[in-house]
Amino acid sequence: MTRAPRRDRPADLYAVLAAALLVLVAVLVGRHLQDTYRVLFVHWPPLFADWDPHVGPGTPAAVLVAAAVVAYGPNLAMRLPWRGLLAAAWGACLAWTWSLALVDGWQRGVAGRLTSPNEYLTVIGRFHDIPATLRDFTHHIVSGTPAPWPAHIAGHPPAATLTFVLLDRVGLHGGGWAGAWCITVGSTACVAVLAAVRALAGERLARRAAPFLALAPAAVWVGASADGYFAAIAAWAVALLALAVTGRSVAWAAGAGLLYGLTCYLSYGLTLFALVGAAVLVLGRRRVRARPVILALLVAGAAVVPVVFTLAGFDWWEGYRLLVTRYYQGIGGTRPYGYWVWANLACTVIITGLATVAGLRRAGATLVHRRTAGSAPVRLAFLVAVALLALLVADVSGMSKAETERIWLPFAMWLLPACAFLPRPRAWLTAQALLALLLNHLLFTGW
């Protein structure tokens, strides 16, 4: 696994160059479209960002964390006890995400992220009667209705907003606590993905993937956005299902279903995680056949959150139907599909890094050339391929035009394990770290 055939190295280079070219073309074409026609509604296409070279209080820490993971991460990942590795990976990911967020300073990088006009904390006062607000939620989605919800609230089922309402109710008031919640919970996605990869594809590949999950460029957007929190919930749903189909206890399936149900009520688009869940069931099909109660527990768990919200008066399907109307009332109806359908993929290259591009190429080659269908590399390659498929379905749907560097964080987390296929991990980790540092110091990635 560590020594790749020489013929693979030029192929990796070609894949990386093609991905870099995609990003460059997305920047140049996007700049032309925005300057000429003003139809993209982003200032630094394809990213929702502004050109703003700067340093901040998080800069020294970000550089130190990156240097430490590059220098020691690969060796420690192979030597630490498994539980120690999970703790170290989460700690490194947490430090990386916090330090990158604080490059923009406390207020601009953390506390102010979720208090801007389109964000969740602006409507907490409207949830003084939670059951009544849930019953009335769909009446404020479409523009032109009385007191329409701001964009992010209208664009998600109410569990997203309700999370921050409940944080406020328990005394964690304001944007600082909300940002800290998103960073802390969002960083656990690293642990969830590692647990799933180990269960489905073996410990060695999980260990090789660990430094890449800890040092992902996606951390720029995990800190501090609600989508980082969504990514963690979706990741844990998959991880618990992986444990159910490979471990001793099938009870994990109920927890997986519960979290998947919650995922669907955090973001409409994350229903696509059913594809990733199906991949897990395929990989664990022997145990599923032997213990069909796994499916029963999964379905029962998945029904809990929808039943609770439905009884409370929120109709998910009606909410989604009205969201589509709201989406095309606003800039979503103006942004050109012909640009974003491929520029979104450039955003994905940016948040996952060039190392992931090379890793995905190797995963594809593994699926094509491996003869042992049940081998660990093939199982990992299948998992990341299905995650990529889910992302592509989201792309062609047309409901994610721009801002996918943030919106697609949940899918990006499952592409990163492809880096386990790469040789010379320190070189690739250096490229990942430099990309994230450049992005966070040259651009202000607000939303």
mmCIF file of N, CA, C and O in Angstrom, residues 301-345:
data_model
loop_
_atom_site.group_PDB
_atom_site.id
_atom_site.type_symbol
_atom_site.label_atom_id
_atom_site.label_comp_id
_atom_site.label_asym_id
_atom_site.label_seq_id
_atom_site.Cartn_x
_atom_site.Cartn_y
_atom_site.Cartn_z
ATOM 1 N N GLY A 301 -35.467 3.284 13.950
ATOM 2 C CA GLY A 301 -34.743 4.467 14.411
ATOM 3 C C GLY A 301 -34.938 5.649 13.493
ATOM 4 O O GLY A 301 -35.130 6.786 13.941
ATOM 5 N N ALA A 302 -34.936 5.380 12.178
ATOM 6 C CA ALA A 302 -35.086 6.462 11.206
ATOM 7 C C ALA A 302 -36.465 7.098 11.259
ATOM 8 O O ALA A 302 -36.643 8.240 10.818
ATOM 9 N N ALA A 303 -37.455 6.389 11.795
ATOM 10 C CA ALA A 303 -38.822 6.920 11.841
ATOM 11 C C ALA A 303 -39.042 7.880 13.003
ATOM 12 O O ALA A 303 -40.005 8.659 12.978
ATOM 13 N N VAL A 304 -38.170 7.853 14.000
ATOM 14 C CA VAL A 304 -38.439 8.603 15.229
ATOM 15 C C VAL A 304 -38.537 10.103 14.985
ATOM 16 O O VAL A 304 -39.540 10.747 15.336
ATOM 17 N N VAL A 305 -37.503 10.687 14.409
ATOM 18 C CA VAL A 305 -37.493 12.139 14.209
ATOM 19 C C VAL A 305 -38.606 12.589 13.269
ATOM 20 O O VAL A 305 -39.323 13.555 13.573
ATOM 21 N N PRO A 306 -38.813 11.923 12.120
ATOM 22 C CA PRO A 306 -39.938 12.325 11.273
ATOM 23 C C PRO A 306 -41.290 12.248 11.979
ATOM 24 O O PRO A 306 -42.137 13.134 11.792
ATOM 25 N N VAL A 307 -41.502 11.223 12.778
ATOM 26 C CA VAL A 307 -42.780 11.110 13.495
ATOM 27 C C VAL A 307 -42.947 12.251 14.484
ATOM 28 O O VAL A 307 -44.015 12.872 14.576
ATOM 29 N N VAL A 308 -41.876 12.566 15.215
ATOM 30 C CA VAL A 308 -41.955 13.646 16.203
ATOM 31 C C VAL A 308 -42.285 14.974 15.531
ATOM 32 O O VAL A 308 -43.176 15.717 15.979
ATOM 33 N N PHE A 309 -41.584 15.304 14.452
ATOM 34 C CA PHE A 309 -41.831 16.581 13.777
ATOM 35 C C PHE A 309 -43.195 16.602 13.084
ATOM 36 O O PHE A 309 -43.858 17.641 13.047
ATOM 37 N N THR A 310 -43.609 15.466 12.545
ATOM 38 C CA THR A 310 -44.922 15.415 11.903
ATOM 39 C C THR A 310 -46.033 15.616 12.928
ATOM 40 O O THR A 310 -46.984 16.380 12.693
ATOM 41 N N LEU A 311 -45.918 14.961 14.077
ATOM 42 C CA LEU A 311 -46.918 15.148 15.128
ATOM 43 C C LEU A 311 -46.907 16.574 15.668
ATOM 44 O O LEU A 311 -47.947 17.095 16.108
ATOM 45 N N ALA A 312 -45.725 17.214 15.603
ATOM 46 C CA ALA A 312 -45.627 18.602 16.060
ATOM 47 C C ALA A 312 -46.216 19.577 15.049
ATOM 48 O O ALA A 312 -46.360 20.763 15.347
ATOM 49 N N GLY A 313 -46.507 19.081 13.832
ATOM 50 C CA GLY A 313 -47.177 19.928 12.859
ATOM 51 C C GLY A 313 -46.344 20.351 11.666
ATOM 52 O O GLY A 313 -46.833 21.096 10.804
ATOM 53 N N PHE A 314 -45.093 19.873 11.561
ATOM 54 C CA PHE A 314 -44.267 20.239 10.410
ATOM 55 C C PHE A 314 -44.357 19.158 9.350
ATOM 56 O O PHE A 314 -44.100 17.978 9.623
ATOM 57 N N ASP A 315 -44.681 19.549 8.128
ATOM 58 C CA ASP A 315 -44.784 18.640 6.993
ATOM 59 C C ASP A 315 -43.516 18.772 6.153
ATOM 60 O O ASP A 315 -43.323 19.768 5.454
ATOM 61 N N TRP A 316 -42.652 17.753 6.205
ATOM 62 C CA TRP A 316 -41.356 17.793 5.508
ATOM 63 C C TRP A 316 -41.552 17.966 4.013
ATOM 64 O O TRP A 316 -40.861 18.768 3.375
ATOM 65 N N TRP A 317 -42.447 17.214 3.430
ATOM 66 C CA TRP A 317 -42.650 17.260 1.981
ATOM 67 C C TRP A 317 -43.168 18.618 1.535
ATOM 68 O O TRP A 317 -42.755 19.150 0.505
ATOM 69 N N GLU A 318 -44.087 19.174 2.309
ATOM 70 C CA GLU A 318 -44.584 20.510 1.986
ATOM 71 C C GLU A 318 -43.470 21.539 2.132
ATOM 72 O O GLU A 318 -43.339 22.461 1.318
ATOM 73 N N GLY A 319 -42.657 21.365 3.160
ATOM 74 C CA GLY A 319 -41.530 22.271 3.350
ATOM 75 C C GLY A 319 -40.574 22.237 2.178
ATOM 76 O O GLY A 319 -40.114 23.282 1.694
ATOM 77 N N TYR A 320 -40.276 21.032 1.678
ATOM 78 C CA TYR A 320 -39.366 20.927 0.534
ATOM 79 C C TYR A 320 -39.985 21.534 -0.718
ATOM 80 O O TYR A 320 -39.312 22.230 -1.483
ATOM 81 N N ARG A 321 -41.281 21.279 -0.929
ATOM 82 C CA ARG A 321 -41.947 21.845 -2.109
ATOM 83 C C ARG A 321 -41.889 23.373 -2.078
ATOM 84 O O ARG A 321 -41.589 24.020 -3.094
ATOM 85 N N LEU A 322 -42.130 23.957 -0.928
ATOM 86 C CA LEU A 322 -42.089 25.413 -0.811
ATOM 87 C C LEU A 322 -40.661 25.940 -0.910
ATOM 88 O O LEU A 322 -40.433 27.043 -1.426
ATOM 89 N N LEU A 323 -39.699 25.165 -0.431
ATOM 90 C CA LEU A 323 -38.302 25.579 -0.561
ATOM 91 C C LEU A 323 -37.913 25.708 -2.030
ATOM 92 O O LEU A 323 -37.214 26.657 -2.407
ATOM 93 N N VAL A 324 -38.339 24.759 -2.868
ATOM 94 C CA VAL A 324 -38.019 24.831 -4.296
ATOM 95 C C VAL A 324 -38.562 26.133 -4.876
ATOM 96 O O VAL A 324 -37.884 26.825 -5.653
ATOM 97 N N THR A 325 -39.792 26.491 -4.474
ATOM 98 C CA THR A 325 -40.361 27.768 -4.930
ATOM 99 C C THR A 325 -39.513 28.933 -4.464
ATOM 100 O O THR A 325 -39.183 29.843 -5.240
ATOM 101 N N ARG A 326 -39.141 28.935 -3.174
ATOM 102 C CA ARG A 326 -38.327 30.022 -2.611
ATOM 103 C C ARG A 326 -36.962 30.087 -3.309
ATOM 104 O O ARG A 326 -36.452 31.180 -3.593
ATOM 105 N N TYR A 327 -36.386 28.936 -3.608
ATOM 106 C CA TYR A 327 -35.065 28.898 -4.221
ATOM 107 C C TYR A 327 -35.066 29.617 -5.565
ATOM 108 O O TYR A 327 -34.169 30.406 -5.865
ATOM 109 N N TYR A 328 -36.087 29.350 -6.357
ATOM 110 C CA TYR A 328 -36.136 29.962 -7.687
ATOM 111 C C TYR A 328 -36.703 31.382 -7.663
ATOM 112 O O TYR A 328 -36.586 32.094 -8.655
ATOM 113 N N GLN A 329 -37.270 31.798 -6.530
ATOM 114 C CA GLN A 329 -37.652 33.199 -6.374
ATOM 115 C C GLN A 329 -36.432 34.090 -6.190
ATOM 116 O O GLN A 329 -36.454 35.268 -6.539
ATOM 117 N N GLY A 330 -35.386 33.511 -5.595
ATOM 118 C CA GLY A 330 -34.206 34.302 -5.258
ATOM 119 C C GLY A 330 -33.093 34.120 -6.257
ATOM 120 O O GLY A 330 -33.309 33.810 -7.438
ATOM 121 N N ILE A 331 -31.862 34.279 -5.773
ATOM 122 C CA ILE A 331 -30.706 34.222 -6.670
ATOM 123 C C ILE A 331 -30.479 32.822 -7.219
ATOM 124 O O ILE A 331 -29.810 32.648 -8.235
ATOM 125 N N GLY A 332 -31.075 31.802 -6.558
ATOM 126 C CA GLY A 332 -30.960 30.450 -7.089
ATOM 127 C C GLY A 332 -31.591 30.324 -8.467
ATOM 128 O O GLY A 332 -31.163 29.508 -9.284
ATOM 129 N N GLY A 333 -32.608 31.136 -8.726
ATOM 130 C CA GLY A 333 -33.235 31.114 -10.032
ATOM 131 C C GLY A 333 -32.478 31.904 -11.076
ATOM 132 O O GLY A 333 -32.764 31.788 -12.278
ATOM 133 N N THR A 334 -31.520 32.719 -10.645
ATOM 134 C CA THR A 334 -30.732 33.551 -11.563
ATOM 135 C C THR A 334 -29.365 32.945 -11.850
ATOM 136 O O THR A 334 -28.855 33.049 -12.971
ATOM 137 N N ARG A 335 -28.769 32.337 -10.862
ATOM 138 C CA ARG A 335 -27.453 31.730 -11.058
ATOM 139 C C ARG A 335 -27.514 30.697 -12.178
ATOM 140 O O ARG A 335 -28.369 29.820 -12.165
ATOM 141 N N PRO A 336 -26.597 30.751 -13.150
ATOM 142 C CA PRO A 336 -26.674 29.870 -14.320
ATOM 143 C C PRO A 336 -26.257 28.432 -14.008
ATOM 144 O O PRO A 336 -25.139 28.173 -13.567
ATOM 145 N N TYR A 337 -27.165 27.517 -14.262
ATOM 146 C CA TYR A 337 -26.893 26.090 -14.059
ATOM 147 C C TYR A 337 -25.698 25.638 -14.902
ATOM 148 O O TYR A 337 -24.877 24.837 -14.454
ATOM 149 N N GLY A 338 -25.581 26.164 -16.128
ATOM 150 C CA GLY A 338 -24.516 25.752 -17.034
ATOM 151 C C GLY A 338 -23.124 26.036 -16.508
ATOM 152 O O GLY A 338 -22.163 25.375 -16.921
ATOM 153 N N TYR A 339 -22.987 27.016 -15.622
ATOM 154 C CA TYR A 339 -21.691 27.277 -14.990
ATOM 155 C C TYR A 339 -21.533 26.448 -13.717
ATOM 156 O O TYR A 339 -20.524 25.768 -13.528
ATOM 157 N N TRP A 340 -22.546 26.504 -12.862
ATOM 158 C CA TRP A 340 -22.380 25.901 -11.543
ATOM 159 C C TRP A 340 -22.339 24.387 -11.569
ATOM 160 O O TRP A 340 -21.748 23.768 -10.679
ATOM 161 N N VAL A 341 -22.919 23.754 -12.577
ATOM 162 C CA VAL A 341 -22.935 22.299 -12.587
ATOM 163 C C VAL A 341 -21.520 21.722 -12.672
ATOM 164 O O VAL A 341 -21.275 20.597 -12.211
ATOM 165 N N TRP A 342 -20.580 22.478 -13.225
ATOM 166 C CA TRP A 342 -19.181 22.011 -13.200
ATOM 167 C C TRP A 342 -18.320 22.837 -12.245
ATOM 168 O O TRP A 342 -17.366 22.309 -11.671
ATOM 169 N N ALA A 343 -18.674 24.099 -12.014
ATOM 170 C CA ALA A 343 -17.897 24.906 -11.065
ATOM 171 C C ALA A 343 -18.070 24.406 -9.628
ATOM 172 O O ALA A 343 -17.167 24.557 -8.799
ATOM 173 N N ASN A 344 -19.224 23.809 -9.337
ATOM 174 C CA ASN A 344 -19.393 23.184 -8.023
ATOM 175 C C ASN A 344 -18.335 22.124 -7.773
ATOM 176 O O ASN A 344 -17.867 21.928 -6.644
ATOM 177 N N LEU A 345 -17.957 21.406 -8.826
ATOM 178 C CA LEU A 345 -16.928 20.365 -8.679
ATOM 179 C C LEU A 345 -15.566 20.989 -8.410
ATOM 180 O O LEU A 345 -14.735 20.406 -7.703
#
